Amino acid sequence: MKRKAGNALRCAIVLGLAGWMGLAMAQQAPAAHPWSDAKLSPDQRADLLLKQLTQDDKFQLIRSYFAGPRKPEDKPAPPGYIGSAGYIPAIERLGIPAIQESDAGLGVASSERMRPGDYATPLPAGPVTAATWDPKAAFRGGAMIGGEAHAKGFNVLLAGGTNLMREPRNGRNFEYASEDPLLAGTMVGEAIRGIESQHVVSTIKHFALNDQETARTTVDVRIGEQAMRESDLLAFELAIERGKPGSVMCSYNKLNGDWACENDYLLNQVLKRDWKYPGFVMSDWGGVHSAAKAVNAGLDQESAAEIFDKQIYFDAPLRDALAKGEVKQSRIDDMTRRILRSFFAAGVFEHPAKKAPIDEKANLAVARETLEAGAVLLRNQNGLLPLDAAKLASVAVIGAHADKGVLAGGGSSLVTAKGGNAVPGLKPTDWPGPVTYHPYAPLKALQSMAPQAKVQFAGGEDVAAAAALAAKSQVAVVFVQKWAGEDFDARDLSLPDGQDALVAAVAKANPRTIVVLENGSPVAMPWLEQAGAVLEVWYPGGDAGNGIANILSGKVNPSGRLPLSWPRDVSQLPRPELPGAGGGTPPESVDYAIEGANVGYRWYQSKNIQPLFPFGYGLSYTTFEHGGLKVDAKGGKVTATVTVRNTGKRAGADVAQVYVQVPGAKVRRLAGFAKVFLKPGEQRVLSIPLERKLLADFDTVKHGWVVRGGEYVVSEGRSSADLGAPVATQLAGDGTK
Ligand code: BGC
C-alpha cells in the first residue's frame, strides 16, 4: 500500500490534547465593526474587512496548519486548535475567528488518536445517501453533520465528495455518491447545503478527476475537454450550483499534465471564469507543488503545508514571487477576499461555532433513516423478505462481526462513534486504518426484532459450523464485508477471506439465506443464484443494526435504488486492469478517454453489455406501475409528466427515473428523477423538470452548453434498464448556456 509522505504522521504518537474542547475558538465579532453589518452582502463585508488586513494577516489566512497528531520531533502546532485536519489561528483584533477544519464526508471525523475520547454520529456511506434518490435525505444528513460540527467548535467541513464512481475498485467510492453527474450533483449539492445551513463552511472535493486512489498523488489523468465537462466536471458544476460550498478542494492528481492544484484550466477557466465561483480553492493535504504557478492558476489556500507539502509554498516562496512580480498583490487580496467572503456567506461571524450539547438520539435517527431509505434490495426470491418476525422460531446470524457491529470505510473520513471501535486490532491498525466496526450490532437488533426466536451467531471462520447452524435455523442472515479505504484501491471485485465459500455453504444448507453486504463498491457474487435474498447496505453507519432489522422485518419497505452499475466482473469495465492496485508499479497516467463521458451505465449501453445489476435498480416489498409519460417543452424548460401507482399491498416509495437520448447520441442520460411515497392503491402524477445541462452538449468551440435542435427521445422507468415506451420530442436548439 502506497502512502503519501505525511500520511504516516496521522498514525504518530499523540500529543496530549486534553482540554481541546475548552480551546474551541469561538470569537465574537465586535459589533462595532462596519463589516459586522449582516445586512451587507458577503462581498461587501469581505471588501470592508480586507481593507483592515495587514500583509501578514493575509498570509496567515491563506495557509492552514495540520491540527492532527504529530511526531514528538515535529514543531508543535500553534495553540488553540481542536484536534482535526486543519487550523488557522484567529485574528482577534478584527474578530476573525480561528478556522477549525474537520473532515466530515460521513460525520465529524476523528480517529481515536485525533481527539481521544470524542465521538460523533456516523452517517452511512455516501452511496447510501445517493441511493435514497431523495434530496431531502441528503440535506438532512448534511445538516446533522453540520450541526454536530458546529457544536464541537468546527467552522469548516472537508465534505462534499463528488468524484464520479468511474472506477468500481476505487477505495474511496464509499465517500462519494454516484457514477451519474445528475444524481451525484443533486445529492452532494443538497448535503453541502445542509452543512452550510448550520453556519459551517463546506468544501466540495476532490476537484477533479481523482477517481482512483492508486498513485493518486502522481497519476496524470488524461481526458478530453468535452468528456470531462459532461461527466465529472458536470457533477461538480451541478453540486456547486445547488450547494454553494464556501470552498473547493483541489485534488492530488494531475489532469492532462498539470497538477490539479495548479491547473489553470480547472481552477481559473472552469471554476472561476465559467462557473463564476465566488468561494476559495483549498489544496488537498500535500497537493501543492509550487507558489507562483499555483497562485496564478487559482489556488487560494495551502493546507497543512508544514506536514504534507515538500515545503511551505504559501509563505517565503510566495512572498519572494510577489517581490519579483511573478504574482500580483491583487491576487493575494483576491485569495484573502474569497476566504472571508465564504465565512460571511455561511454566517460564521454571526453564529460562531462553539461547544454545545448534541442531540445524539435525534442524530442517530437521521443516520438510521438514511440507511432505511438508501439500502438496496438486490434480490428477493419467492418473497423471502420481509420476514414475519413474530412467527420466527430460530435465526442464524453469521459472519462479519455482526455480533459486535458494522464495518466503516478507512481513511480521513473515519468517524469514531460512541463506544469506539467494536472490533479493535484488525489489520491494518495504522493508516488508512484502523479497520473499524461501529458498535451497532445487527445480532442484538435481530434478537429484538424477534424476541421469541432463538437467535444464534456463528463467526463464519468455521464454514461447516456456520452451515450447520444455518441448517437447523428457520432463516439464515449472512453478513459479508469488504473493507475499503483512502489511499488504496481494491485489486479486484472479490470478497476477501473465503467469504464466497461461506455464503455458498450457508445457502446450500438453508435456501432461506439472506445476504447482507457491507462494502464500499460492487463485489462479485458467485453464489448469487443460491441466495434467497441480498440486501446492499454498504457501510451502514449509525444505528445500522436496527435499520437492517427494520428492513428485514418489513417495518421499513426498502426503496434504495443503485446509484451505480454493478458489473458482473472486471472484463466489463473500460479498464479491466488497474495496474498498481494491490501492488506492482503504478502507472504514470490513466486514460479516461476510453469511456470519456460515458461513465457507468452509459458505457454499458454504448458497448451493449449487460451488467449484473443496472444503474437505478432496486426491489421493493410492493409493486409499482409507471405510465402516461408526457413531455412538455415551454419557455426553454422541459418537463416530463408520469403517473406512478402502487399496485401492491404495502406502502412504499419508488423512484421515477427519466432518461434522455439527445440528437445524435447513442446512449441515454439521466435527466431528471423524483421519489414518491405511495400507500397501497395510491397513484400520483409526478411532474419532473429535466436538467437543461443534461439535454445539452458541451460545445468546446462555443465554450458552453448547447441544446441542439432536433429530436429528443425521452424514456421513464424504474431503472436505466427498465424503461417504458419512449416519447420523442422536438426541441428547437437555442445555443444558449
Ligand atoms: C484527503 C482529503 C482530506 C484531507 C484532510 C487528504 O488525504 O484526500 O479528503 O480532506 O486529507 O484530512
PDB file of C-alpha atoms and ligand atoms in Angstrom, residues 4 7 10 66 85-86 102-104 114 158-159 172 175-176 203 205-206 210 213 216 249 252 284-285 308 412-413 431 486, ligand 1:
ATOM      1  CA  LYS A   4       1.770   9.921   0.559  1.00  0.00           C
ATOM      2  CA  ASN A   7       0.127  10.071   5.992  1.00  0.00           C
ATOM      3  CA  ARG A  10      -1.575  10.573  11.115  1.00  0.00           C
ATOM      4  CA  PHE A  66      -2.210  20.457  10.313  1.00  0.00           C
ATOM      5  CA  ALA A  85      -7.308  18.130   9.834  1.00  0.00           C
ATOM      6  CA  GLY A  86      -6.616  21.856   9.680  1.00  0.00           C
ATOM      7  CA  SER A 102     -12.625  18.828  10.243  1.00  0.00           C
ATOM      8  CA  ASP A 103     -13.061  16.011   7.786  1.00  0.00           C
ATOM      9  CA  ALA A 104     -16.722  15.259   7.539  1.00  0.00           C
ATOM     10  CA  MET A 114      -7.064  12.619  16.723  1.00  0.00           C
ATOM     11  CA  LEU A 158     -13.958  18.893   4.454  1.00  0.00           C
ATOM     12  CA  ALA A 159     -17.006  17.255   2.945  1.00  0.00           C
ATOM     13  CA  ARG A 172     -12.946   5.942  -1.750  1.00  0.00           C
ATOM     14  CA  GLU A 175     -17.157   8.647   0.349  1.00  0.00           C
ATOM     15  CA  TYR A 176     -18.710   9.566  -2.989  1.00  0.00           C
ATOM     16  CA  THR A 203     -15.861  22.113   0.814  1.00  0.00           C
ATOM     17  CA  LYS A 205     -13.891  17.690  -3.196  1.00  0.00           C
ATOM     18  CA  HIS A 206     -11.693  16.366  -4.800  1.00  0.00           C
ATOM     19  CA  ASN A 210      -9.385  11.948  -8.665  1.00  0.00           C
ATOM     20  CA  GLU A 213      -6.578   6.054  -5.254  1.00  0.00           C
ATOM     21  CA  ARG A 216      -3.313   9.312  -6.503  1.00  0.00           C
ATOM     22  CA  MET A 249     -10.700  21.302  -2.506  1.00  0.00           C
ATOM     23  CA  TYR A 252      -3.803  15.308  -5.696  1.00  0.00           C
ATOM     24  CA  ASP A 284      -5.744  18.708  -0.568  1.00  0.00           C
ATOM     25  CA  TRP A 285      -3.247  17.784   2.125  1.00  0.00           C
ATOM     26  CA  PHE A 308       2.313  17.379   3.896  1.00  0.00           C
ATOM     27  CA  SER A 412      -9.531  10.615   6.810  1.00  0.00           C
ATOM     28  CA  SER A 413     -13.342  10.360   6.723  1.00  0.00           C
ATOM     29  CA  TRP A 431      -3.227   4.411   8.170  1.00  0.00           C
ATOM     30  CA  GLU A 486      -8.461   6.041   1.313  1.00  0.00           C
TER      31      GLU A 486
HETATM   32  C1  BGC B   1      -7.801  13.586   1.790  1.00  0.00           C
HETATM   33  C2  BGC B   1      -8.885  14.636   1.936  1.00  0.00           C
HETATM   34  C3  BGC B   1      -8.956  15.096   3.363  1.00  0.00           C
HETATM   35  C4  BGC B   1      -7.594  15.603   3.796  1.00  0.00           C
HETATM   36  C5  BGC B   1      -7.565  16.109   5.229  1.00  0.00           C
HETATM   37  C6  BGC B   1      -6.486  14.023   2.401  1.00  0.00           C
HETATM   38  O1  BGC B   1      -5.605  12.950   2.473  1.00  0.00           O
HETATM   39  O2  BGC B   1      -7.627  13.280   0.422  1.00  0.00           O
HETATM   40  O3  BGC B   1     -10.126  14.124   1.525  1.00  0.00           O
HETATM   41  O4  BGC B   1      -9.957  16.079   3.498  1.00  0.00           O
HETATM   42  O5  BGC B   1      -6.653  14.561   3.682  1.00  0.00           O
HETATM   43  O6  BGC B   1      -7.654  15.067   6.128  1.00  0.00           O
END
